[in-house]
Tab-separated table of C-alpha atoms in Angstrom:
chain	number	residue	atom	x	y	z
A	1	UNK	CA	45.451	90.851	74.608
A	2	UNK	CA	44.756	87.062	75.194
A	3	UNK	CA	41.818	85.365	74.055
A	4	UNK	CA	42.573	81.670	74.108
A	5	UNK	CA	44.741	79.564	76.553
A	6	UNK	CA	45.561	76.015	76.308
A	7	UNK	CA	46.822	73.962	79.216
A	8	UNK	CA	48.625	70.926	78.528
A	9	UNK	CA	48.299	68.370	81.443
A	10	UNK	CA	44.871	67.930	83.134
A	11	UNK	CA	46.773	66.674	86.428
A	12	UNK	CA	46.695	68.264	89.687
A	13	UNK	CA	48.512	71.598	88.866
A	14	UNK	CA	47.081	71.785	85.297
A	15	UNK	CA	43.571	71.297	86.167
A	16	UNK	CA	43.394	73.379	89.377
A	17	UNK	CA	45.195	76.529	87.947
A	18	UNK	CA	43.300	76.704	84.587
A	19	UNK	CA	40.148	76.179	86.225
A	20	UNK	CA	40.834	79.240	88.444
A	21	UNK	CA	41.989	81.332	85.416
A	22	UNK	CA	38.850	80.447	83.388
A	23	UNK	CA	36.627	81.442	86.607
A	24	UNK	CA	38.355	84.730	86.815
A	25	UNK	CA	38.727	85.512	83.171
A	26	UNK	CA	35.141	84.800	81.554
A	27	UNK	CA	36.309	86.502	78.178
A	28	UNK	CA	39.224	84.123	77.563
A	29	UNK	CA	38.264	80.624	76.402
A	30	UNK	CA	40.561	78.007	78.296
A	31	UNK	CA	41.062	74.559	77.149
A	32	UNK	CA	42.549	71.840	79.364
A	33	UNK	CA	44.096	68.766	77.290
A	34	UNK	CA	45.512	65.540	77.927
A	35	UNK	CA	46.521	62.311	76.382
A	36	UNK	CA	44.392	60.429	78.693
A	37	UNK	CA	40.711	59.956	77.626
A	38	UNK	CA	40.013	58.542	81.059
A	39	UNK	CA	41.337	61.780	82.936
A	40	UNK	CA	39.397	64.162	80.464
A	41	UNK	CA	36.193	62.267	80.750
A	42	UNK	CA	36.533	62.531	84.657
A	43	UNK	CA	36.957	66.050	84.440
A	44	UNK	CA	33.719	66.451	82.384
A	45	UNK	CA	31.670	64.281	84.747
A	46	UNK	CA	30.199	64.995	88.297
A	47	UNK	CA	33.161	63.253	89.695
A	48	UNK	CA	36.390	64.963	89.162
A	49	UNK	CA	39.538	63.112	88.960
A	50	UNK	CA	41.184	64.815	92.076
A	51	UNK	CA	39.698	66.192	95.529
A	52	UNK	CA	40.500	69.596	96.439
A	53	UNK	CA	38.148	71.569	98.725
A	54	UNK	CA	36.154	74.301	96.708
A	55	UNK	CA	37.475	72.891	93.190
A	56	UNK	CA	34.355	71.425	92.035
A	57	UNK	CA	32.118	74.423	92.664
A	58	UNK	CA	34.765	76.364	90.506
A	59	UNK	CA	34.981	73.722	87.633
A	60	UNK	CA	30.918	73.601	87.515
A	61	UNK	CA	30.639	77.382	87.491
A	62	UNK	CA	32.622	77.713	84.122
A	63	UNK	CA	32.691	74.240	82.433
A	64	UNK	CA	31.122	74.363	79.149
A	65	UNK	CA	31.221	78.329	79.155
A	66	UNK	CA	34.682	79.345	78.799
A	67	UNK	CA	36.378	76.207	80.370
A	68	UNK	CA	36.743	73.037	78.251
A	69	UNK	CA	38.568	69.453	78.798
A	70	UNK	CA	39.665	67.824	75.447
A	71	UNK	CA	41.777	65.294	74.079
A	72	UNK	CA	42.114	67.122	70.870
A	73	UNK	CA	45.505	68.476	71.807
A	74	UNK	CA	46.496	69.582	68.231
A	75	UNK	CA	43.462	72.031	67.937
A	76	UNK	CA	43.763	73.516	71.269
A	77	UNK	CA	47.457	74.188	70.711
A	78	UNK	CA	46.943	75.615	67.162
A	79	UNK	CA	44.073	78.092	68.428
A	80	UNK	CA	45.786	79.533	71.709
A	81	UNK	CA	48.250	82.275	72.137
A	82	UNK	CA	49.445	81.189	75.262
A	83	UNK	CA	50.141	77.720	76.378
A	84	UNK	CA	50.807	76.215	79.989
A	85	UNK	CA	52.717	73.310	80.481
A	86	UNK	CA	51.856	71.345	83.445
A	87	UNK	CA	53.350	67.866	82.938
A	88	UNK	CA	55.112	65.608	85.602
A	89	UNK	CA	58.802	65.740	85.799
A	90	UNK	CA	59.573	62.789	88.258
A	91	UNK	CA	62.635	61.929	89.309
A	92	UNK	CA	64.993	59.982	86.955
A	93	UNK	CA	65.397	56.391	87.594
A	94	UNK	CA	68.246	55.317	85.335
A	95	UNK	CA	71.509	56.456	83.839
A	96	UNK	CA	73.330	59.799	84.738
A	97	UNK	CA	71.465	61.696	87.626
A	98	UNK	CA	69.736	58.422	88.579
A	99	UNK	CA	67.788	59.088	91.918
A	100	UNK	CA	68.406	62.838	91.685
A	101	UNK	CA	68.020	64.456	88.323
A	102	UNK	CA	64.452	65.072	87.107
A	103	UNK	CA	63.292	63.102	83.964
A	104	UNK	CA	62.471	65.647	81.468
A	105	UNK	CA	60.744	63.456	78.943
A	106	UNK	CA	57.220	64.515	79.395
A	107	UNK	CA	58.197	68.274	79.386
A	108	UNK	CA	60.139	67.932	76.154
A	109	UNK	CA	57.374	65.739	74.343
A	110	UNK	CA	55.081	68.545	75.280
A	111	UNK	CA	57.154	71.223	74.009
A	112	UNK	CA	57.662	69.061	70.754
A	113	UNK	CA	54.030	68.844	70.449
A	114	UNK	CA	53.609	72.481	70.705
A	115	UNK	CA	56.445	73.064	67.940
A	116	UNK	CA	55.225	70.448	65.528
A	117	UNK	CA	51.407	71.848	65.574
A	118	UNK	CA	52.017	75.817	65.896
A	119	UNK	CA	51.743	77.732	62.837
A	120	UNK	CA	52.208	80.838	64.730
A	121	UNK	CA	54.555	82.312	67.659
A	122	UNK	CA	53.303	81.138	71.021
A	123	UNK	CA	53.856	82.100	74.689
A	124	UNK	CA	54.708	78.871	76.232
A	125	UNK	CA	54.514	78.990	80.036
A	126	UNK	CA	56.558	76.517	82.290
A	127	UNK	CA	54.003	75.308	84.932
A	128	UNK	CA	55.926	72.090	85.739
A	129	UNK	CA	58.921	72.150	88.020
A	130	UNK	CA	61.852	72.378	86.033
A	131	UNK	CA	65.789	72.609	86.483
A	132	UNK	CA	67.437	75.692	85.966
A	133	UNK	CA	67.750	76.565	82.213
A	134	UNK	CA	65.086	73.985	81.158
A	135	UNK	CA	63.277	77.219	79.214
A	136	UNK	CA	66.478	77.418	77.060
A	137	UNK	CA	65.756	73.899	75.931
A	138	UNK	CA	61.969	74.414	75.272
A	139	UNK	CA	62.557	77.776	73.544
A	140	UNK	CA	65.396	76.021	71.190
A	141	UNK	CA	62.755	73.304	70.192
A	142	UNK	CA	60.013	75.729	69.396
A	143	UNK	CA	62.273	77.955	67.583
A	144	UNK	CA	64.169	75.405	65.536
A	145	UNK	CA	60.651	73.994	64.390
A	146	UNK	CA	59.560	77.415	63.635
A	147	UNK	CA	62.388	77.930	61.263
A	148	UNK	CA	61.927	74.378	59.583
A	149	UNK	CA	58.190	74.663	58.987
A	150	UNK	CA	59.138	78.160	57.365
A	151	UNK	CA	56.097	79.935	59.138
A	152	UNK	CA	55.959	83.544	60.330
A	153	UNK	CA	53.662	85.416	62.607
A	154	UNK	CA	51.549	86.887	59.337
A	155	UNK	CA	50.273	83.572	58.339
A	156	UNK	CA	47.818	83.394	61.400
A	157	UNK	CA	45.155	85.980	62.828
A	158	UNK	CA	46.021	85.114	66.244
A	159	UNK	CA	49.658	85.670	65.669
A	160	UNK	CA	48.890	89.082	64.405
A	161	UNK	CA	46.898	90.150	67.108
A	162	UNK	CA	49.544	88.965	69.604
A	163	UNK	CA	52.380	90.855	67.908
A	164	UNK	CA	54.671	88.096	68.669
A	165	UNK	CA	57.771	87.826	66.063
A	166	UNK	CA	58.909	84.555	67.795
A	167	UNK	CA	57.594	81.920	70.434
A	168	UNK	CA	58.685	82.917	73.983
A	169	UNK	CA	58.999	80.679	76.886
A	170	UNK	CA	58.142	81.873	80.482
A	171	UNK	CA	58.803	80.491	83.857
A	172	UNK	CA	55.542	80.780	86.051
A	173	UNK	CA	55.792	77.948	88.967
A	174	UNK	CA	53.366	76.867	90.853
A	175	UNK	CA	53.165	77.226	94.775
A	176	UNK	CA	50.118	75.052	95.679
A	177	UNK	CA	49.671	73.205	98.712
A	178	UNK	CA	47.354	69.940	98.238
A	179	UNK	CA	44.489	70.389	100.380
A	180	UNK	CA	44.474	74.322	100.024
A	181	UNK	CA	45.296	74.837	96.350
A	182	UNK	CA	42.107	76.580	95.590
A	183	UNK	CA	42.612	79.121	98.425
A	184	UNK	CA	46.288	79.407	97.126
A	185	UNK	CA	45.401	80.183	93.769
A	186	UNK	CA	42.556	82.724	94.740
A	187	UNK	CA	44.651	84.506	97.165
A	188	UNK	CA	48.410	83.884	96.147
A	189	UNK	CA	51.370	85.216	98.316
A	190	UNK	CA	52.897	86.089	94.938
A	191	UNK	CA	52.960	85.365	91.454
A	192	UNK	CA	56.458	84.840	89.743
A	193	UNK	CA	56.988	85.259	86.213
A	194	UNK	CA	60.297	84.482	84.795
A	195	UNK	CA	61.366	86.016	81.338
A	196	UNK	CA	63.614	88.059	79.229
A	197	UNK	CA	62.723	91.809	79.983
A	198	UNK	CA	65.458	92.895	77.882
A	199	UNK	CA	63.933	91.787	74.432
A	200	UNK	CA	60.655	93.221	72.849
A	201	UNK	CA	59.172	89.809	72.493
A	202	UNK	CA	60.122	88.865	75.920
A	203	UNK	CA	58.405	92.052	77.498
A	204	UNK	CA	55.341	91.444	75.154
A	205	UNK	CA	54.880	87.781	76.435
A	206	UNK	CA	55.518	88.954	80.103
A	207	UNK	CA	52.738	91.389	79.895
A	208	UNK	CA	50.418	89.017	78.315
A	209	UNK	CA	50.749	86.708	81.124
A	210	UNK	CA	50.624	89.419	83.850
A	211	UNK	CA	47.560	90.478	82.182
A	212	UNK	CA	45.613	87.249	83.089
A	213	UNK	CA	46.578	87.218	86.594
A	214	UNK	CA	45.794	91.083	86.946
A	215	UNK	CA	41.928	89.864	86.792
A	216	UNK	CA	42.427	89.006	90.291
A	217	UNK	CA	45.858	89.355	91.636
A	218	UNK	CA	47.080	92.657	93.120
A	219	UNK	CA	49.995	94.112	90.646
A	220	UNK	CA	52.182	94.311	93.790
A	221	UNK	CA	52.087	90.528	94.409
A	222	UNK	CA	53.308	89.969	90.687
A	223	UNK	CA	57.065	89.515	90.531
A	224	UNK	CA	59.079	89.666	87.453
A	225	UNK	CA	62.519	88.404	87.159
A	226	UNK	CA	64.829	86.388	84.830
A	227	UNK	CA	63.588	82.948	83.903
A	228	UNK	CA	66.598	81.388	85.732
A	229	UNK	CA	65.790	82.989	89.023
A	230	UNK	CA	62.045	81.921	88.665
A	231	UNK	CA	63.135	78.229	87.912
A	232	UNK	CA	65.293	78.410	91.058
A	233	UNK	CA	62.882	79.967	93.342
A	234	UNK	CA	60.393	77.123	92.957
A	235	UNK	CA	63.054	74.879	94.028
A	236	UNK	CA	64.301	76.660	96.868
A	237	UNK	CA	61.129	77.543	98.202
A	238	UNK	CA	59.925	73.843	98.658
A	239	UNK	CA	63.649	73.095	99.809
A	240	UNK	CA	63.065	75.635	102.769
A	241	UNK	CA	59.690	74.359	103.686
A	242	UNK	CA	61.016	70.806	103.767
A	243	UNK	CA	63.960	71.976	105.706
A	244	UNK	CA	61.696	73.337	108.404
A	245	UNK	CA	59.748	70.162	108.869
A	246	UNK	CA	62.806	67.975	109.111
A	247	UNK	CA	64.292	70.839	111.716
A	248	UNK	CA	61.315	70.365	113.975
A	249	UNK	CA	61.457	66.743	113.752
A	250	UNK	CA	64.912	66.647	114.682
A	251	UNK	CA	63.888	68.566	117.821
A	252	UNK	CA	61.139	66.252	118.338
A	253	UNK	CA	63.635	63.310	118.697
A	254	UNK	CA	65.309	65.239	121.590
A	255	UNK	CA	62.057	66.086	123.294
A	256	UNK	CA	61.248	62.480	123.460
A	257	UNK	CA	64.729	61.754	125.240
A	258	UNK	CA	64.519	64.611	127.652
A	259	UNK	CA	60.950	65.052	128.741
A	260	UNK	CA	60.463	68.284	126.861
A	261	UNK	CA	57.131	68.405	124.640
A	262	UNK	CA	57.437	69.403	121.047
A	263	UNK	CA	54.092	71.179	121.165
A	264	UNK	CA	55.586	73.672	123.845
A	265	UNK	CA	58.763	73.962	121.900
A	266	UNK	CA	57.039	74.675	118.608
A	267	UNK	CA	54.901	77.201	120.031
A	268	UNK	CA	57.987	79.038	121.714
A	269	UNK	CA	59.924	78.951	118.410
A	270	UNK	CA	57.003	79.988	116.348
A	271	UNK	CA	56.128	83.036	118.365
A	272	UNK	CA	59.282	84.423	117.143
A	273	UNK	CA	58.345	86.965	114.583
A	274	UNK	CA	61.723	86.134	112.949
A	275	UNK	CA	60.686	82.442	112.622
A	276	UNK	CA	56.903	82.256	112.448
A	277	UNK	CA	54.742	79.165	113.108
A	278	UNK	CA	54.185	77.819	109.860
A	279	UNK	CA	55.596	74.268	109.063
A	280	UNK	CA	56.675	73.980	112.828
A	281	UNK	CA	54.207	70.667	113.141
A	282	UNK	CA	56.366	67.671	114.169
A	283	UNK	CA	55.276	64.264	112.417
A	284	UNK	CA	56.428	61.315	111.071
A	285	UNK	CA	57.874	63.056	108.185
A	286	UNK	CA	56.693	64.746	105.074
A	287	UNK	CA	55.492	63.314	101.817
A	288	UNK	CA	53.783	64.398	98.526
A	289	UNK	CA	55.318	64.587	95.158
A	290	UNK	CA	57.081	67.638	95.352
A	291	UNK	CA	59.482	68.011	98.417
A	292	UNK	CA	61.694	64.839	98.009
A	293	UNK	CA	61.805	65.323	94.272
A	294	UNK	CA	62.526	68.902	94.194
A	295	UNK	CA	65.218	68.595	96.929
A	296	UNK	CA	66.867	65.855	94.813
A	297	UNK	CA	66.928	67.922	91.813
A	298	UNK	CA	68.538	70.877	93.907
A	299	UNK	CA	71.245	68.276	95.204
A	300	UNK	CA	71.967	67.232	91.479
A	301	UNK	CA	72.215	70.870	90.356
A	302	UNK	CA	74.705	71.519	93.268
A	303	UNK	CA	76.740	68.360	92.614
A	304	UNK	CA	76.845	69.435	88.875
A	305	UNK	CA	78.321	72.673	89.636
A	306	UNK	CA	80.838	71.107	92.240
A	307	UNK	CA	79.146	72.539	95.264
A	308	UNK	CA	79.258	69.409	97.317
A	309	UNK	CA	78.766	70.753	100.624
A	310	UNK	CA	75.624	72.625	99.311
A	311	UNK	CA	74.736	69.145	98.222
A	312	UNK	CA	75.214	67.393	101.202
A	313	UNK	CA	73.198	70.169	103.136
A	314	UNK	CA	70.139	69.774	101.430
A	315	UNK	CA	70.648	65.844	101.053
A	316	UNK	CA	70.584	66.112	104.899
A	317	UNK	CA	67.046	67.304	104.942
A	318	UNK	CA	66.039	64.010	103.410
A	319	UNK	CA	68.096	61.764	105.722
A	320	UNK	CA	66.227	63.523	108.522
A	321	UNK	CA	63.052	62.757	107.104
A	322	UNK	CA	64.039	59.194	106.583
A	323	UNK	CA	65.139	58.935	110.140
A	324	UNK	CA	62.042	60.387	111.468
A	325	UNK	CA	59.554	57.860	109.843
A	326	UNK	CA	62.100	54.871	110.605
A	327	UNK	CA	62.315	55.449	114.137
A	328	UNK	CA	58.496	55.852	114.502
A	329	UNK	CA	58.175	52.566	112.696
A	330	UNK	CA	60.724	50.965	115.037
A	331	UNK	CA	58.936	52.352	118.133
A	332	UNK	CA	55.726	50.564	116.990
A	333	UNK	CA	57.221	47.429	116.498
A	334	UNK	CA	59.303	47.564	119.799
A	335	UNK	CA	56.105	48.271	121.802
A	336	UNK	CA	54.989	44.746	120.703
A	337	UNK	CA	58.409	43.206	121.657
A	338	UNK	CA	59.267	42.952	117.969
A	339	UNK	CA	56.319	40.438	117.538
A	340	UNK	CA	53.562	41.616	115.200
A	341	UNK	CA	52.948	38.360	113.473
A	342	UNK	CA	48.942	38.099	112.917
A	343	UNK	CA	48.189	41.212	114.894
A	344	UNK	CA	45.819	43.647	113.283
A	345	UNK	CA	46.971	47.273	113.409
A	346	UNK	CA	44.635	50.170	112.434
A	347	UNK	CA	46.023	52.684	110.157
A	348	UNK	CA	44.280	56.129	110.246
A	349	UNK	CA	45.115	58.229	107.241
A	350	UNK	CA	46.900	57.139	103.964
A	351	UNK	CA	47.015	60.278	101.915
A	352	UNK	CA	50.190	62.179	102.563
A	353	UNK	CA	48.300	64.873	104.267
A	354	UNK	CA	44.749	65.818	104.950
A	355	UNK	CA	42.412	67.287	102.863
A	356	UNK	CA	43.554	65.630	99.461
A	357	UNK	CA	43.098	62.000	98.351
A	358	UNK	CA	46.976	62.075	97.101
A	359	UNK	CA	48.971	59.356	98.431
A	360	UNK	CA	52.251	59.952	96.524
A	361	UNK	CA	55.219	59.564	98.782
A	362	UNK	CA	52.916	59.284	101.819
A	363	UNK	CA	54.449	58.421	104.960
A	364	UNK	CA	51.619	55.776	105.605
A	365	UNK	CA	53.055	53.684	102.564
A	366	UNK	CA	56.322	53.191	104.448
A	367	UNK	CA	54.629	52.678	107.952
A	368	UNK	CA	52.309	49.855	106.360
A	369	UNK	CA	55.390	48.303	104.537
A	370	UNK	CA	57.307	48.087	107.778
A	371	UNK	CA	54.419	46.559	109.594
A	372	UNK	CA	53.769	44.311	106.825
A	373	UNK	CA	57.489	43.057	107.013
A	374	UNK	CA	56.621	41.880	110.452
A	375	UNK	CA	53.685	40.176	109.186
A	376	UNK	CA	51.020	42.211	110.815
A	377	UNK	CA	47.665	42.557	109.481
A	378	UNK	CA	47.031	46.321	108.520
A	379	UNK	CA	43.480	47.607	108.463
A	380	UNK	CA	43.557	51.055	106.699
A	381	UNK	CA	40.920	53.780	106.871
A	382	UNK	CA	41.313	56.951	104.830
A	383	UNK	CA	38.327	59.435	104.068
A	384	UNK	CA	39.649	60.197	100.524
A	385	UNK	CA	42.138	57.910	99.415
A	386	UNK	CA	40.884	55.542	96.791
A	387	UNK	CA	40.967	51.666	97.686
A	388	UNK	CA	42.812	50.912	94.543
A	389	UNK	CA	45.364	53.419	94.655
A	390	UNK	CA	46.156	52.045	98.341
A	391	UNK	CA	46.764	48.664	96.957
A	392	UNK	CA	48.708	50.019	94.108
A	393	UNK	CA	51.064	51.863	96.594
A	394	UNK	CA	51.521	48.619	98.636
A	395	UNK	CA	51.940	46.523	95.716
A	396	UNK	CA	55.233	48.770	94.853
A	397	UNK	CA	56.782	47.540	97.860
A	398	UNK	CA	55.192	44.163	98.507
A	399	UNK	CA	54.365	40.977	96.659
A	400	UNK	CA	50.486	40.660	95.668
A	401	UNK	CA	50.003	37.671	98.048
A	402	UNK	CA	51.307	39.627	100.948
A	403	UNK	CA	48.920	42.418	100.121
A	404	UNK	CA	45.923	40.045	99.456
A	405	UNK	CA	46.197	38.270	102.780
A	406	UNK	CA	47.667	40.962	105.221
A	407	UNK	CA	46.028	44.369	103.906
A	408	UNK	CA	42.367	45.328	104.587
A	409	UNK	CA	41.062	48.470	103.135
A	410	UNK	CA	37.955	49.697	105.559
A	411	UNK	CA	34.949	51.997	104.800
A	412	UNK	CA	34.937	53.299	108.316
A	413	UNK	CA	37.263	53.678	111.271
A	414	UNK	CA	35.268	51.573	113.513
A	415	UNK	CA	35.693	48.578	111.133
A	416	UNK	CA	39.492	49.219	110.964
A	417	UNK	CA	39.822	49.116	114.905
A	418	UNK	CA	37.453	46.107	115.304
A	419	UNK	CA	40.046	43.506	116.860
A	420	UNK	CA	42.941	45.599	116.637
A	421	UNK	CA	45.823	45.829	118.780
A	422	UNK	CA	46.781	49.405	118.067
A	423	UNK	CA	45.742	52.738	116.051
A	424	UNK	CA	48.381	54.409	114.196
A	425	UNK	CA	47.680	57.972	113.092
A	426	UNK	CA	49.476	58.659	109.915
A	427	UNK	CA	47.442	61.574	108.363
A	428	UNK	CA	46.299	64.744	110.208
A	429	UNK	CA	42.417	64.492	109.178
A	430	UNK	CA	40.445	66.799	111.463
A	431	UNK	CA	37.813	63.904	111.757
A	432	UNK	CA	40.287	61.785	113.709
A	433	UNK	CA	40.056	64.443	116.624
A	434	UNK	CA	36.604	63.908	117.137
A	435	UNK	CA	35.869	60.307	117.032
A	436	UNK	CA	34.295	58.054	119.549
A	437	UNK	CA	37.537	56.553	121.128
A	438	UNK	CA	35.519	55.038	123.869
A	439	UNK	CA	33.861	53.070	121.393
A	440	UNK	CA	37.026	52.184	119.695
A	441	UNK	CA	38.449	50.984	123.138
A	442	UNK	CA	35.633	48.469	123.655
A	443	UNK	CA	36.208	46.953	119.883
A	444	UNK	CA	39.941	46.488	120.428
A	445	UNK	CA	42.336	44.029	121.849
A	446	UNK	CA	43.626	44.833	125.347
A	447	UNK	CA	45.650	46.688	126.306
A	448	UNK	CA	44.794	48.997	123.069
A	449	UNK	CA	47.558	51.329	122.157
A	450	UNK	CA	47.725	54.609	119.944
A	451	UNK	CA	50.561	55.805	118.181
A	452	UNK	CA	50.253	59.327	117.344
A	453	UNK	CA	52.306	60.106	114.194
A	454	UNK	CA	50.963	63.750	113.828
A	455	UNK	CA	50.800	64.946	117.448
A	456	UNK	CA	47.078	65.068	116.524
A	457	UNK	CA	45.030	63.581	119.431
A	458	UNK	CA	44.312	64.650	123.119
A	459	UNK	CA	46.678	62.129	124.594
A	460	UNK	CA	45.511	62.648	128.119
A	461	UNK	CA	41.966	61.758	127.312
A	462	UNK	CA	43.015	58.806	125.460
A	463	UNK	CA	44.926	57.813	128.605
A	464	UNK	CA	41.894	58.268	130.841
A	465	UNK	CA	39.923	55.956	128.458
A	466	UNK	CA	42.662	53.277	129.036
A	467	UNK	CA	44.984	53.450	125.930
A	468	UNK	CA	48.564	53.194	126.079
A	469	UNK	CA	49.907	56.163	124.214
A	470	UNK	CA	53.111	56.943	122.128
A	471	UNK	CA	53.339	60.213	120.230
A	472	UNK	CA	55.917	61.962	118.287
A	473	UNK	CA	57.969	64.695	120.259
A	474	UNK	CA	56.383	63.570	123.489
A	475	UNK	CA	57.885	61.550	126.495
A	476	UNK	CA	54.458	59.885	127.448
A	477	UNK	CA	55.984	58.859	131.043
A	478	UNK	CA	56.241	62.458	131.853
A	479	UNK	CA	52.209	63.232	131.416
A	480	UNK	CA	50.418	63.353	134.682
A	481	UNK	CA	46.758	62.893	134.605
A	482	UNK	CA	44.550	64.859	136.958
A	483	UNK	CA	43.403	62.692	139.642
A	484	UNK	CA	46.037	59.984	139.181
């Protein structure tokens, strides 16, 4: 039913999703296009532009066979029956909706490109996270251009084979978690397809997209609904996940004041089958490109609908996240009697979560910024975050001279801790649990401190070595060491 697919946007979502589709659909030609020649060159090289476990093997298995990366956007659009749009929709920074509404410029530009290039009806699939009813805007652009250009389906062989009488827009949101994206794509909990089941064209378009996923996804996991329901489901899913993180973080603050242990509380809560254990890991807060952006989008939608109480409710999730990282930073600073000038602090982890190089909205950025404001020297080690990206992120908050003088990006953890007064755990990389902290102890200023922002390490072992330890969700004064 579908022989050629075009994916507009070779970023995280587009690159991962289309690579997995090509892997499972060897008879379908999949072309991923982007305006960035550099990004496309990286996808065609041995070093991919993103790090994701398992992705490299998949790309190498199908690249050059039925998976292609190109900057020839017009050709890929013209030849495809089905087009995925996976472009960034960042939070708007100006005008009405500033700081809340999504900026739809990239999505609209992609839709107009499809409209201007197409010579036959297309199935256009929203992969980007969009506000409710964005599909109507895209459909209007496509069909207005079709009328203006005067083409119909009989002018193109692909259109004849597809049977579409007009272009159709479907919602097919992604539910990828960075670090496990390939696993999420290979074994999805569900696939949402939002479209118009009341029209012949809508049903045909839905079946075209559904037929692709049926190559490897059980039919029962493919959920078909209205476009609006699908669009809202994506925002709601991310809001619910972020809400769980903020909820457990709120409880962690109570634990620190009462002597309760957040690890015990999380285990008790998660053992309830009605709640479950996922996203109950206390930390210095959530990051990444999605949660904050999508909640702000939900807040804006609620405000536009005059649902102010709903808007306030969801905004409180973000406020709790800000409270969590702020109090963590205050805890670090207060332990040094508010005097950090010239003191070297080792930062373990800069990506927003483990198993990704992505630093967008990382809590480590905010921790480093707070320490830089106190004139500390920050020595950063992360297994995957790129040094130039670390510098770029910090330059967004600090002057270049501050970054030049007070920031050191290290290639090893041992380099970072040498002469440091403290280690701050900002990302839950597994390797941090298995490092030689005895060796770190001898390299650090005394008394050395560890601030565990991910409740990751064995605090008792660290204390036996001689570290002073502070952790999210744990009152360390209540820890009693065996034999002490």
